[in-house]
Amino acid sequence: MEGLELLGSTGAGALIGGVLTWISSARKESHERQLALIDKAREVAKDADDSADRAAARDNTTTPTVGTRVRQLIIMALVFSFCVAPFIFAFFRDIPVAVEREEICGGWFWGAIPEYTRSAIEYVRGFYIPSEFKAAFMAIVGFYFGRSAAK
């Protein structure tokens, strides 16, 4: 008990109270900032959903338009290149395919000779799926199956 009286009489209690008040206000401010970020994310998601709904309403015709057919053709080509072509081209191992890759050269003597990149062409045998196709396929899968699975 005497320790608490001594703590209060020396002004350390006021100092500790001020520190605790500051910590409490910092936590409250952080919490308000997080709530604001959550509200902003909800607004962005709502805007994206509204935009998707408006796009679906524009494209919701009884006869397919040219844009719909082109998108379907792109999807069929990507599905063919990922699902069918590897099995077909596995039997034809002598098909030469030119693949471009970036090669990093230089950078010797601790940076006295700077690094540079150059394109190198290599020939591979068989079927090759470039990384751009993989990215496009993942975007299409996410768009078609991800949105419909959420509803």
Short mmCIF file of C-alpha atoms in Angstrom, two decimals:
data_model
loop_
_atom_site.label_atom_id
_atom_site.label_comp_id
_atom_site.label_asym_id
_atom_site.label_seq_id
_atom_site.Cartn_x
_atom_site.Cartn_y
_atom_site.Cartn_z
CA MET A 1 0.00 0.00 0.00
CA GLU A 2 2.84 2.35 0.79
CA GLY A 3 4.32 1.65 -2.63
CA LEU A 4 1.17 2.88 -4.35
CA GLU A 5 1.10 6.03 -2.26
CA LEU A 6 4.73 6.65 -3.08
CA LEU A 7 4.05 6.06 -6.78
CA GLY A 8 1.13 8.52 -6.73
CA SER A 9 2.99 11.19 -4.79
CA THR A 10 6.01 11.23 -7.11
CA GLY A 11 4.01 11.93 -10.27
CA ALA A 12 4.88 8.57 -11.81
CA GLY A 13 1.21 7.60 -11.57
CA ALA A 14 0.28 10.54 -13.78
CA LEU A 15 3.00 9.56 -16.22
CA ILE A 16 1.80 5.95 -16.36
CA GLY A 17 -1.80 7.13 -16.74
CA GLY A 18 -0.78 9.34 -19.64
CA VAL A 19 1.06 6.50 -21.34
CA LEU A 20 -1.94 4.18 -20.95
CA THR A 21 -4.27 6.88 -22.30
CA TRP A 22 -1.96 7.35 -25.30
CA ILE A 23 -1.88 3.58 -25.97
CA SER A 24 -5.67 3.42 -25.73
CA SER A 25 -6.14 6.28 -28.18
CA ALA A 26 -3.62 4.74 -30.61
CA ARG A 27 -5.52 1.43 -30.55
CA LYS A 28 -8.83 3.22 -31.07
CA GLU A 29 -7.39 5.13 -34.03
CA SER A 30 -6.01 1.90 -35.53
CA HIS A 31 -9.39 0.22 -35.11
CA GLU A 32 -11.17 3.13 -36.84
CA ARG A 33 -8.63 2.99 -39.69
CA GLN A 34 -9.27 -0.73 -40.15
CA LEU A 35 -13.03 -0.17 -40.19
CA ALA A 36 -12.58 2.52 -42.84
CA LEU A 37 -10.51 0.10 -44.97
CA ILE A 38 -13.18 -2.57 -44.63
CA ASP A 39 -15.87 -0.10 -45.68
CA LYS A 40 -13.77 0.96 -48.68
CA ALA A 41 -13.24 -2.68 -49.70
CA ARG A 42 -16.99 -3.28 -49.48
CA GLU A 43 -17.63 -0.26 -51.72
CA VAL A 44 -15.08 -1.47 -54.28
CA ALA A 45 -16.63 -4.96 -54.29
CA LYS A 46 -20.11 -3.49 -54.67
CA ASP A 47 -18.94 -1.31 -57.58
CA ALA A 48 -17.32 -4.34 -59.26
CA ASP A 49 -20.50 -6.39 -58.84
CA ASP A 50 -22.63 -3.54 -60.22
CA SER A 51 -20.30 -3.21 -63.21
CA ALA A 52 -20.45 -6.96 -63.87
CA ASP A 53 -24.25 -6.88 -63.62
CA ARG A 54 -24.45 -4.00 -66.09
CA ALA A 55 -22.11 -5.83 -68.50
CA ALA A 56 -24.20 -9.00 -68.24
CA ALA A 57 -27.36 -6.99 -68.93
CA ARG A 58 -25.79 -5.46 -72.05
CA ASP A 59 -24.71 -8.86 -73.35
CA ASN A 60 -27.93 -10.69 -72.43
CA THR A 61 -29.45 -11.03 -75.89
CA THR A 62 -31.28 -13.98 -77.38
CA THR A 63 -28.91 -14.28 -80.36
CA PRO A 64 -25.15 -14.43 -79.74
CA THR A 65 -23.26 -11.39 -80.93
CA VAL A 66 -19.89 -11.33 -82.65
CA GLY A 67 -18.14 -10.47 -79.39
CA THR A 68 -19.72 -13.47 -77.68
CA ARG A 69 -18.58 -15.79 -80.47
CA VAL A 70 -15.04 -14.40 -80.37
CA ARG A 71 -14.85 -14.93 -76.60
CA GLN A 72 -16.16 -18.46 -77.00
CA LEU A 73 -13.56 -19.14 -79.71
CA ILE A 74 -10.77 -17.87 -77.44
CA ILE A 75 -12.00 -20.07 -74.61
CA MET A 76 -12.22 -23.12 -76.87
CA ALA A 77 -8.68 -22.49 -78.15
CA LEU A 78 -7.32 -22.20 -74.62
CA VAL A 79 -9.16 -25.31 -73.44
CA PHE A 80 -7.85 -27.17 -76.49
CA SER A 81 -4.28 -26.04 -75.82
CA PHE A 82 -4.42 -27.13 -72.18
CA CYS A 83 -6.63 -30.21 -72.20
CA VAL A 84 -6.48 -31.80 -75.65
CA ALA A 85 -3.26 -30.75 -77.40
CA PRO A 86 -0.79 -32.17 -74.83
CA PHE A 87 -2.28 -35.64 -75.36
CA ILE A 88 -2.31 -35.37 -79.16
CA PHE A 89 1.15 -33.85 -79.50
CA ALA A 90 2.67 -36.37 -77.07
CA PHE A 91 2.78 -38.79 -80.02
CA PHE A 92 4.65 -36.31 -82.23
CA ARG A 93 7.98 -35.72 -80.49
CA ASP A 94 9.77 -34.31 -83.54
CA ILE A 95 7.81 -31.05 -83.81
CA PRO A 96 10.36 -28.23 -83.45
CA VAL A 97 9.11 -25.26 -81.45
CA ALA A 98 11.09 -22.03 -81.13
CA VAL A 99 11.05 -20.67 -77.58
CA GLU A 100 12.33 -17.20 -76.74
CA ARG A 101 13.86 -16.60 -73.32
CA GLU A 102 15.61 -13.69 -71.65
CA GLU A 103 19.26 -14.22 -70.78
CA ILE A 104 21.08 -12.04 -68.23
CA CYS A 105 24.70 -11.31 -69.14
CA GLY A 106 27.43 -9.17 -67.62
CA GLY A 107 27.61 -7.94 -64.06
CA TRP A 108 31.26 -8.85 -63.62
CA PHE A 109 33.86 -7.19 -61.41
CA TRP A 110 31.39 -6.12 -58.74
CA GLY A 111 29.27 -4.07 -61.10
CA ALA A 112 32.09 -2.42 -63.09
CA ILE A 113 30.70 -4.20 -66.14
CA PRO A 114 26.91 -3.72 -65.88
CA GLU A 115 24.28 -6.40 -66.41
CA TYR A 116 22.23 -6.50 -69.57
CA THR A 117 19.59 -8.81 -70.97
CA ARG A 118 19.39 -10.33 -74.40
CA SER A 119 16.92 -12.60 -76.11
CA ALA A 120 17.98 -16.15 -76.76
CA ILE A 121 16.09 -18.51 -79.06
CA GLU A 122 16.09 -22.20 -78.23
CA TYR A 123 14.39 -25.05 -80.03
CA VAL A 124 12.50 -27.61 -78.03
CA ARG A 125 10.87 -30.82 -79.21
CA GLY A 126 7.23 -31.50 -78.48
CA PHE A 127 4.42 -29.27 -77.30
CA TYR A 128 5.14 -26.02 -75.45
CA ILE A 129 2.64 -23.93 -73.47
CA PRO A 130 3.88 -20.36 -72.94
CA SER A 131 3.33 -18.58 -69.63
CA GLU A 132 0.97 -16.07 -71.26
CA PHE A 133 -1.46 -18.90 -72.09
CA LYS A 134 -1.28 -20.08 -68.49
CA ALA A 135 -2.14 -16.61 -67.19
CA ALA A 136 -5.04 -16.26 -69.65
CA PHE A 137 -6.38 -19.70 -68.74
CA MET A 138 -6.26 -18.92 -65.02
CA ALA A 139 -8.09 -15.63 -65.60
CA ILE A 140 -10.81 -17.36 -67.60
CA VAL A 141 -11.22 -20.15 -65.05
CA GLY A 142 -11.46 -17.59 -62.27
CA PHE A 143 -13.97 -15.50 -64.19
CA TYR A 144 -16.28 -18.28 -65.33
CA PHE A 145 -16.10 -20.70 -62.42
CA GLY A 146 -15.13 -18.42 -59.53
CA ARG A 147 -18.02 -15.99 -59.95
CA SER A 148 -20.63 -18.67 -60.56
CA ALA A 149 -19.45 -20.75 -57.60
CA ALA A 150 -19.91 -17.75 -55.29
CA LYS A 151 -23.56 -17.21 -56.26
#
